[in-house]
Amino acid sequence: MTPLSNSIDHLTQTFRESGLRVTHQRLEIYRELMEARDHPTAEQLYRRLRGRIPTLSLDTVYRTLTTLVTHGMVKRLETVESQARFDTTRQRHHHIICKRCNEIMDFHWPLLDETPLPGEVDSWGRLDGVNVVVYGVCARCLAGDAQPT
Amino acid sequence: MTPLSNSIDHLTQTFRESGLRVTHQRLEIYRELMEARDHPTAEQLYRRLRGRIPTLSLDTVYRTLTTLVTHGMVKRLETVESQARFDTTRQRHHHIICKRCNEIMDFHWPLLDETPLPGEVDSWGRLDGVNVVVYGVCARCLAGDAQPT
DNA sequence: ATCTTTGCAAACGGTTTGCATACAG
DNA sequence: CTGTATGCAAACCGTTTGCAAAGAT
């Protein structure tokens, strides 16, 4: 847990290394995102943080997330929903999304990581990452109702 | 090419089977999307079609795409860009996206299609599709400039 | 004749931006 | 002190929606 520690000291250092000033808002936004397991939207983060930082504004959450994305500390997930979702850049992992409730679960797929990409992809340019997105309907939604997808 | 023929007759039948009225606009929007190889945005489709259908409105393009997505004839791609991109539902394939120019290339990966998903995913619920997205910078962008990503 | 689809224009909603103040370095 | 970050409010822009006219069945 050390390399991704959410201690104030560690976060402070991480920001400094990126040449970013260390502000209370940034620390808390990043920390909240690290601890969240649900790929929150900017607004969800905002609501969760308002209790702790009553003067926080939604724009700051957006601006901070954009800044952290630019510096590679946060990943903006591609999603079909209208709102963007965010994730701290941690260990390589993939996503499975429920079409009904939009919940995103992480999973690991070591077998895929070993599978070589097709040649046409290798020659396409510089590759930065392979991401798998599985779509479906989660067990909870399947149990909860009987509506068609 | 027969099953995905872009002939008027075939498209007409496809719409009828979905209980959709067959309009000039729908035929042309769907046909344009089928022939496009670049996963166009609604606005790109609109601009390409305006020559042929001068009275076409952008709203109709949006509405038609939404309708076709609902009926499973079109897929809305998840993308980090602000504008949505669309694709006709054809053979299973994956996407590679250039972070710089946002161009999306299709590729096939038979090896992956044979690789079993991890057990935790199988037990998650009902799975509808596995989609791989590779990120990187395409050769053209790499050649064209030397800016950092 | 009936009911869906279209075009227009206006609304919507998530995100971004300009500006003055607050604050980190 | 200097310059970046924040909060506020307003703008932005892709997308959606209400309505009357046009068109498909």
Tab-separated table of N, CA, C and O in Angstrom, chain A residues 52-143:
chain	number	residue	atom	x	y	z
A	52	ARG	N	-17.025	17.756	4.315
A	52	ARG	CA	-15.710	18.058	4.878
A	52	ARG	C	-15.240	19.466	4.514
A	52	ARG	O	-14.570	20.128	5.289
A	53	ILE	N	-15.566	19.904	3.281
A	53	ILE	CA	-15.102	21.208	2.792
A	53	ILE	C	-16.313	21.985	2.290
A	53	ILE	O	-16.620	21.977	1.101
A	54	PRO	N	-16.984	22.677	3.178
A	54	PRO	CA	-18.270	23.279	2.824
A	54	PRO	C	-18.156	24.358	1.745
A	54	PRO	O	-19.119	24.604	1.018
A	55	THR	N	-16.991	24.985	1.624
A	55	THR	CA	-16.864	26.055	0.635
A	55	THR	C	-16.452	25.531	-0.737
A	55	THR	O	-16.336	26.310	-1.683
A	56	LEU	N	-16.234	24.229	-0.849
A	56	LEU	CA	-15.804	23.652	-2.123
A	56	LEU	C	-16.835	23.917	-3.214
A	56	LEU	O	-18.035	23.873	-2.986
A	57	SER	N	-16.338	24.195	-4.411
A	57	SER	CA	-17.268	24.386	-5.519
A	57	SER	C	-17.102	23.269	-6.543
A	57	SER	O	-16.032	22.691	-6.690
A	58	LEU	N	-18.178	23.014	-7.261
A	58	LEU	CA	-18.155	21.942	-8.255
A	58	LEU	C	-17.114	22.222	-9.337
A	58	LEU	O	-16.467	21.305	-9.841
A	59	ASP	N	-16.959	23.489	-9.696
A	59	ASP	CA	-15.975	23.831	-10.725
A	59	ASP	C	-14.581	23.411	-10.318
A	59	ASP	O	-13.783	22.977	-11.145
A	60	THR	N	-14.282	23.571	-9.053
A	60	THR	CA	-12.960	23.183	-8.582
A	60	THR	C	-12.767	21.681	-8.722
A	60	THR	O	-11.680	21.219	-9.086
A	61	VAL	N	-13.804	20.927	-8.452
A	61	VAL	CA	-13.698	19.483	-8.636
A	61	VAL	C	-13.393	19.190	-10.103
A	61	VAL	O	-12.475	18.432	-10.417
A	62	TYR	N	-14.138	19.806	-10.998
A	62	TYR	CA	-13.881	19.595	-12.423
A	62	TYR	C	-12.465	20.017	-12.796
A	62	TYR	O	-11.740	19.317	-13.481
A	63	ARG	N	-12.092	21.195	-12.341
A	63	ARG	CA	-10.764	21.700	-12.714
A	63	ARG	C	-9.661	20.818	-12.164
A	63	ARG	O	-8.677	20.519	-12.844
A	64	THR	N	-9.830	20.388	-10.934
A	64	THR	CA	-8.815	19.542	-10.323
A	64	THR	C	-8.713	18.211	-11.057
A	64	THR	O	-7.606	17.747	-11.367
A	65	LEU	N	-9.860	17.624	-11.370
A	65	LEU	CA	-9.821	16.342	-12.081
A	65	LEU	C	-9.129	16.514	-13.431
A	65	LEU	O	-8.302	15.687	-13.819
A	66	THR	N	-9.450	17.582	-14.133
A	66	THR	CA	-8.801	17.833	-15.419
A	66	THR	C	-7.292	17.949	-15.248
A	66	THR	O	-6.514	17.371	-16.012
A	67	THR	N	-6.892	18.693	-14.227
A	67	THR	CA	-5.467	18.851	-13.949
A	67	THR	C	-4.812	17.503	-13.669
A	67	THR	O	-3.754	17.188	-14.223
A	68	LEU	N	-5.455	16.708	-12.850
A	68	LEU	CA	-4.867	15.421	-12.479
A	68	LEU	C	-4.840	14.463	-13.674
A	68	LEU	O	-3.919	13.665	-13.807
A	69	VAL	N	-5.831	14.563	-14.544
A	69	VAL	CA	-5.812	13.748	-15.760
A	69	VAL	C	-4.616	14.150	-16.619
A	69	VAL	O	-3.870	13.301	-17.113
A	70	THR	N	-4.427	15.456	-16.767
A	70	THR	CA	-3.305	15.955	-17.564
A	70	THR	C	-1.975	15.448	-17.025
A	70	THR	O	-1.061	15.155	-17.795
A	71	HIS	N	-1.872	15.344	-15.720
A	71	HIS	CA	-0.629	14.894	-15.114
A	71	HIS	C	-0.586	13.387	-14.904
A	71	HIS	O	0.287	12.879	-14.197
A	72	GLY	N	-1.556	12.694	-15.479
A	72	GLY	CA	-1.505	11.237	-15.464
A	72	GLY	C	-1.834	10.594	-14.135
A	72	GLY	O	-1.645	9.393	-13.965
A	73	MET	N	-2.345	11.370	-13.184
A	73	MET	CA	-2.631	10.791	-11.879
A	73	MET	C	-4.052	10.234	-11.819
A	73	MET	O	-4.395	9.461	-10.932
A	74	VAL	N	-4.874	10.673	-12.747
A	74	VAL	CA	-6.274	10.251	-12.774
A	74	VAL	C	-6.620	9.870	-14.195
A	74	VAL	O	-6.062	10.416	-15.155
A	75	LYS	N	-7.520	8.923	-14.315
A	75	LYS	CA	-7.961	8.487	-15.628
A	75	LYS	C	-9.435	8.824	-15.798
A	75	LYS	O	-10.233	8.584	-14.895
A	76	ARG	N	-9.775	9.390	-16.941
A	76	ARG	CA	-11.175	9.652	-17.245
A	76	ARG	C	-11.686	8.446	-18.019
A	76	ARG	O	-11.140	8.104	-19.072
A	77	LEU	N	-12.700	7.798	-17.506
A	77	LEU	CA	-13.194	6.588	-18.149
A	77	LEU	C	-14.116	6.918	-19.310
A	77	LEU	O	-14.928	7.829	-19.226
A	78	GLU	N	-13.966	6.153	-20.374
A	78	GLU	CA	-14.890	6.290	-21.488
A	78	GLU	C	-16.161	5.547	-21.133
A	78	GLU	O	-16.124	4.412	-20.669
A	79	THR	N	-17.255	6.219	-21.309
A	79	THR	CA	-18.531	5.708	-20.831
A	79	THR	C	-19.619	6.172	-21.775
A	79	THR	O	-19.481	7.180	-22.437
A	80	VAL	N	-20.698	5.413	-21.817
A	80	VAL	CA	-21.817	5.816	-22.657
A	80	VAL	C	-22.711	6.811	-21.920
A	80	VAL	O	-23.434	7.582	-22.528
A	81	GLU	N	-22.607	6.840	-20.613
A	81	GLU	CA	-23.390	7.797	-19.824
A	81	GLU	C	-23.046	9.233	-20.202
A	81	GLU	O	-21.982	9.497	-20.764
A	82	SER	N	-23.927	10.139	-19.823
A	82	SER	CA	-23.656	11.542	-20.140
A	82	SER	C	-22.573	12.113	-19.233
A	82	SER	O	-21.807	12.977	-19.646
A	83	GLN	N	-22.499	11.646	-18.004
A	83	GLN	CA	-21.483	12.161	-17.097
A	83	GLN	C	-20.203	11.333	-17.172
A	83	GLN	O	-20.256	10.118	-17.287
A	84	ALA	N	-19.078	12.014	-17.073
A	84	ALA	CA	-17.787	11.328	-17.083
A	84	ALA	C	-17.539	10.671	-15.733
A	84	ALA	O	-18.006	11.143	-14.706
A	85	ARG	N	-16.772	9.596	-15.755
A	85	ARG	CA	-16.407	8.918	-14.513
A	85	ARG	C	-14.883	8.905	-14.389
A	85	ARG	O	-14.183	8.926	-15.386
A	86	PHE	N	-14.410	8.879	-13.144
A	86	PHE	CA	-12.980	9.011	-12.911
A	86	PHE	C	-12.440	7.891	-12.042
A	86	PHE	O	-13.178	7.258	-11.292
A	87	ASP	N	-11.141	7.708	-12.151
A	87	ASP	CA	-10.462	6.609	-11.493
A	87	ASP	C	-9.017	7.048	-11.283
A	87	ASP	O	-8.448	7.678	-12.155
A	88	THR	N	-8.451	6.706	-10.127
A	88	THR	CA	-7.023	6.973	-9.993
A	88	THR	C	-6.263	5.938	-10.805
A	88	THR	O	-6.731	4.820	-10.976
A	89	THR	N	-5.137	6.313	-11.336
A	89	THR	CA	-4.355	5.374	-12.133
A	89	THR	C	-3.601	4.448	-11.198
A	89	THR	O	-2.632	4.833	-10.568
A	90	ARG	N	-4.082	3.230	-11.138
A	90	ARG	CA	-3.453	2.267	-10.258
A	90	ARG	C	-2.966	1.106	-11.119
A	90	ARG	O	-2.604	1.294	-12.270
A	91	GLN	N	-3.041	-0.068	-10.553
A	91	GLN	CA	-2.667	-1.284	-11.259
A	91	GLN	C	-3.546	-1.462	-12.497
A	91	GLN	O	-4.697	-1.054	-12.529
A	92	ARG	N	-2.965	-2.054	-13.528
A	92	ARG	CA	-3.725	-2.319	-14.745
A	92	ARG	C	-4.957	-3.168	-14.439
A	92	ARG	O	-4.869	-4.199	-13.800
A	93	HIS	N	-6.075	-2.706	-14.907
A	93	HIS	CA	-7.297	-3.471	-14.678
A	93	HIS	C	-8.309	-3.137	-15.763
A	93	HIS	O	-8.118	-2.228	-16.552
A	94	HIS	N	-9.379	-3.881	-15.782
A	94	HIS	CA	-10.405	-3.701	-16.809
A	94	HIS	C	-11.746	-3.428	-16.144
A	94	HIS	O	-11.850	-3.489	-14.926
A	95	HIS	N	-12.733	-3.135	-16.967
A	95	HIS	CA	-14.023	-2.730	-16.408
A	95	HIS	C	-15.165	-3.556	-16.954
A	95	HIS	O	-15.176	-3.921	-18.127
A	96	ILE	N	-16.102	-3.801	-16.097
A	96	ILE	CA	-17.349	-4.428	-16.538
A	96	ILE	C	-18.493	-3.519	-16.110
A	96	ILE	O	-18.572	-3.105	-14.959
A	97	ILE	N	-19.316	-3.143	-17.084
A	97	ILE	CA	-20.329	-2.119	-16.856
A	97	ILE	C	-21.727	-2.711	-16.987
A	97	ILE	O	-22.020	-3.390	-17.971
A	98	CYS	N	-22.556	-2.420	-16.007
A	98	CYS	CA	-23.951	-2.858	-16.078
A	98	CYS	C	-24.753	-1.847	-16.876
A	98	CYS	O	-24.792	-0.667	-16.540
A	99	LYS	N	-25.381	-2.339	-17.933
A	99	LYS	CA	-26.170	-1.459	-18.799
A	99	LYS	C	-27.375	-0.890	-18.073
A	99	LYS	O	-27.939	0.108	-18.494
A	100	ARG	N	-27.805	-1.589	-17.042
A	100	ARG	CA	-29.029	-1.157	-16.387
A	100	ARG	C	-28.748	-0.115	-15.315
A	100	ARG	O	-29.313	0.956	-15.317
A	101	CYS	N	-27.821	-0.418	-14.394
A	101	CYS	CA	-27.585	0.516	-13.288
A	101	CYS	C	-26.306	1.318	-13.497
A	101	CYS	O	-25.986	2.183	-12.690
A	102	ASN	N	-25.581	1.052	-14.579
A	102	ASN	CA	-24.367	1.798	-14.911
A	102	ASN	C	-23.220	1.596	-13.931
A	102	ASN	O	-22.209	2.297	-14.022
A	103	GLU	N	-23.373	0.677	-13.006
A	103	GLU	CA	-22.284	0.451	-12.068
A	103	GLU	C	-21.089	-0.168	-12.796
A	103	GLU	O	-21.250	-0.977	-13.706
A	104	ILE	N	-19.901	0.231	-12.394
A	104	ILE	CA	-18.687	-0.274	-13.019
A	104	ILE	C	-17.905	-1.094	-12.026
A	104	ILE	O	-17.574	-0.613	-10.938
A	105	MET	N	-17.608	-2.327	-12.373
A	105	MET	CA	-16.783	-3.170	-11.509
A	105	MET	C	-15.419	-3.360	-12.162
A	105	MET	O	-15.321	-3.482	-13.373
A	106	ASP	N	-14.382	-3.360	-11.348
A	106	ASP	CA	-13.043	-3.638	-11.867
A	106	ASP	C	-12.808	-5.134	-11.908
A	106	ASP	O	-13.338	-5.876	-11.084
A	107	PHE	N	-12.007	-5.570	-12.847
A	107	PHE	CA	-11.521	-6.948	-12.783
A	107	PHE	C	-10.147	-7.038	-13.436
A	107	PHE	O	-9.743	-6.146	-14.184
A	108	HIS	N	-9.462	-8.104	-13.099
A	108	HIS	CA	-8.139	-8.337	-13.669
A	108	HIS	C	-8.220	-9.532	-14.594
A	108	HIS	O	-9.037	-10.420	-14.401
A	109	TRP	N	-7.374	-9.536	-15.600
A	109	TRP	CA	-7.449	-10.590	-16.620
A	109	TRP	C	-6.034	-10.916	-17.085
A	109	TRP	O	-5.626	-10.543	-18.183
A	110	PRO	N	-5.307	-11.626	-16.229
A	110	PRO	CA	-3.893	-11.896	-16.521
A	110	PRO	C	-3.711	-12.595	-17.864
A	110	PRO	O	-2.744	-12.335	-18.584
A	111	LEU	N	-4.655	-13.463	-18.220
A	111	LEU	CA	-4.551	-14.197	-19.480
A	111	LEU	C	-4.501	-13.251	-20.662
A	111	LEU	O	-3.771	-13.471	-21.634
A	112	LEU	N	-5.297	-12.189	-20.573
A	112	LEU	CA	-5.309	-11.221	-21.667
A	112	LEU	C	-3.969	-10.502	-21.737
A	112	LEU	O	-3.432	-10.256	-22.816
A	113	ASP	N	-3.440	-10.185	-20.586
A	113	ASP	CA	-2.203	-9.424	-20.556
A	113	ASP	C	-1.068	-10.186	-21.233
A	113	ASP	O	-0.093	-9.587	-21.684
A	114	GLU	N	-1.227	-11.518	-21.302
A	114	GLU	CA	-0.190	-12.331	-21.957
A	114	GLU	C	-0.448	-12.510	-23.449
A	114	GLU	O	0.427	-12.941	-24.177
A	115	THR	N	-1.683	-12.231	-23.877
A	115	THR	CA	-2.036	-12.488	-25.272
A	115	THR	C	-1.456	-11.408	-26.174
A	115	THR	O	-1.703	-10.224	-25.945
A	116	PRO	N	-0.679	-11.800	-27.166
A	116	PRO	CA	-0.069	-10.782	-28.032
A	116	PRO	C	-1.124	-10.087	-28.891
A	116	PRO	O	-2.074	-10.719	-29.357
A	117	LEU	N	-0.924	-8.812	-29.093
A	117	LEU	CA	-1.833	-8.057	-29.960
A	117	LEU	C	-1.598	-8.454	-31.407
A	117	LEU	O	-0.491	-8.840	-31.775
A	118	PRO	N	-2.625	-8.337	-32.242
A	118	PRO	CA	-2.432	-8.652	-33.661
A	118	PRO	C	-1.395	-7.725	-34.298
A	118	PRO	O	-1.217	-6.576	-33.859
A	119	GLY	N	-0.737	-8.217	-35.315
A	119	GLY	CA	0.338	-7.466	-35.945
A	119	GLY	C	-0.081	-6.110	-36.475
A	119	GLY	O	0.653	-5.121	-36.349
A	120	GLU	N	-1.274	-6.046	-37.046
A	120	GLU	CA	-1.741	-4.775	-37.596
A	120	GLU	C	-1.776	-3.674	-36.535
A	120	GLU	O	-1.607	-2.495	-36.831
A	121	VAL	N	-2.012	-4.078	-35.282
A	121	VAL	CA	-2.069	-3.104	-34.202
A	121	VAL	C	-0.664	-2.633	-33.832
A	121	VAL	O	-0.426	-1.448	-33.614
A	122	ASP	N	0.245	-3.572	-33.782
A	122	ASP	CA	1.624	-3.229	-33.430
A	122	ASP	C	2.205	-2.198	-34.383
A	122	ASP	O	2.970	-1.324	-33.988
A	123	SER	N	1.843	-2.318	-35.650
A	123	SER	CA	2.430	-1.411	-36.638
A	123	SER	C	1.635	-0.116	-36.777
A	123	SER	O	1.971	0.738	-37.589
A	124	TRP	N	0.597	0.043	-35.991
A	124	TRP	CA	-0.290	1.210	-36.119
A	124	TRP	C	0.370	2.499	-35.606
A	124	TRP	O	0.131	3.578	-36.122
A	125	GLY	N	1.195	2.361	-34.568
A	125	GLY	CA	1.823	3.532	-33.963
A	125	GLY	C	2.366	3.172	-32.592
A	125	GLY	O	2.762	2.036	-32.354
A	126	ARG	N	2.361	4.119	-31.693
A	126	ARG	CA	2.837	3.854	-30.340
A	126	ARG	C	1.650	3.475	-29.455
A	126	ARG	O	0.680	4.222	-29.373
A	127	LEU	N	1.727	2.356	-28.793
A	127	LEU	CA	0.612	1.893	-27.964
A	127	LEU	C	0.852	2.272	-26.509
A	127	LEU	O	1.957	2.132	-25.997
A	128	ASP	N	-0.204	2.753	-25.860
A	128	ASP	CA	-0.060	3.164	-24.470
A	128	ASP	C	-0.802	2.280	-23.499
A	128	ASP	O	-0.469	2.233	-22.331
A	129	GLY	N	-1.856	1.603	-23.963
A	129	GLY	CA	-2.598	0.789	-23.008
A	129	GLY	C	-3.709	0.018	-23.672
A	129	GLY	O	-4.281	0.455	-24.663
A	130	VAL	N	-3.968	-1.125	-23.121
A	130	VAL	CA	-5.057	-1.961	-23.614
A	130	VAL	C	-6.114	-2.021	-22.530
A	130	VAL	O	-5.820	-2.300	-21.377
A	131	ASN	N	-7.326	-1.719	-22.892
A	131	ASN	CA	-8.390	-1.687	-21.916
A	131	ASN	C	-9.571	-2.498	-22.394
A	131	ASN	O	-10.037	-2.317	-23.507
A	132	VAL	N	-10.044	-3.362	-21.543
A	132	VAL	CA	-11.183	-4.193	-21.908
A	132	VAL	C	-12.422	-3.685	-21.193
A	132	VAL	O	-12.376	-3.373	-20.007
A	133	VAL	N	-13.485	-3.551	-21.938
A	133	VAL	CA	-14.760	-3.188	-21.342
A	133	VAL	C	-15.764	-4.280	-21.670
A	133	VAL	O	-15.986	-4.591	-22.836
A	134	VAL	N	-16.319	-4.863	-20.625
A	134	VAL	CA	-17.348	-5.886	-20.811
A	134	VAL	C	-18.686	-5.260	-20.458
A	134	VAL	O	-18.801	-4.566	-19.453
A	135	TYR	N	-19.675	-5.488	-21.317
A	135	TYR	CA	-21.013	-4.989	-21.035
A	135	TYR	C	-21.936	-6.118	-20.675
A	135	TYR	O	-21.788	-7.243	-21.163
A	136	GLY	N	-22.890	-5.810	-19.842
A	136	GLY	CA	-23.861	-6.813	-19.476
A	136	GLY	C	-24.841	-6.249	-18.471
A	136	GLY	O	-24.981	-5.030	-18.338
A	137	VAL	N	-25.517	-7.141	-17.790
A	137	VAL	CA	-26.436	-6.734	-16.731
A	137	VAL	C	-26.048	-7.504	-15.481
A	137	VAL	O	-25.948	-8.732	-15.510
A	138	CYS	N	-25.811	-6.778	-14.406
A	138	CYS	CA	-25.292	-7.414	-13.199
A	138	CYS	C	-26.368	-8.255	-12.515
A	138	CYS	O	-27.570	-8.041	-12.728
A	139	ALA	N	-25.923	-9.183	-11.688
A	139	ALA	CA	-26.836	-10.114	-11.034
A	139	ALA	C	-27.908	-9.373	-10.238
A	139	ALA	O	-29.073	-9.756	-10.243
A	140	ARG	N	-27.517	-8.306	-9.595
A	140	ARG	CA	-28.480	-7.569	-8.778
A	140	ARG	C	-29.618	-7.014	-9.628
A	140	ARG	O	-30.789	-7.107	-9.275
A	141	CYS	N	-29.261	-6.449	-10.796
A	141	CYS	CA	-30.300	-5.916	-11.669
A	141	CYS	C	-31.150	-7.043	-12.247
A	141	CYS	O	-32.361	-6.899	-12.407
A	142	LEU	N	-30.518	-8.149	-12.580
A	142	LEU	CA	-31.262	-9.285	-13.120
A	142	LEU	C	-32.282	-9.784	-12.103
A	142	LEU	O	-33.413	-10.131	-12.447
A	143	ALA	N	-31.879	-9.805	-10.841
A	143	ALA	CA	-32.767	-10.291	-9.797
A	143	ALA	C	-33.866	-9.277	-9.498
A	143	ALA	O	-35.024	-9.634	-9.261
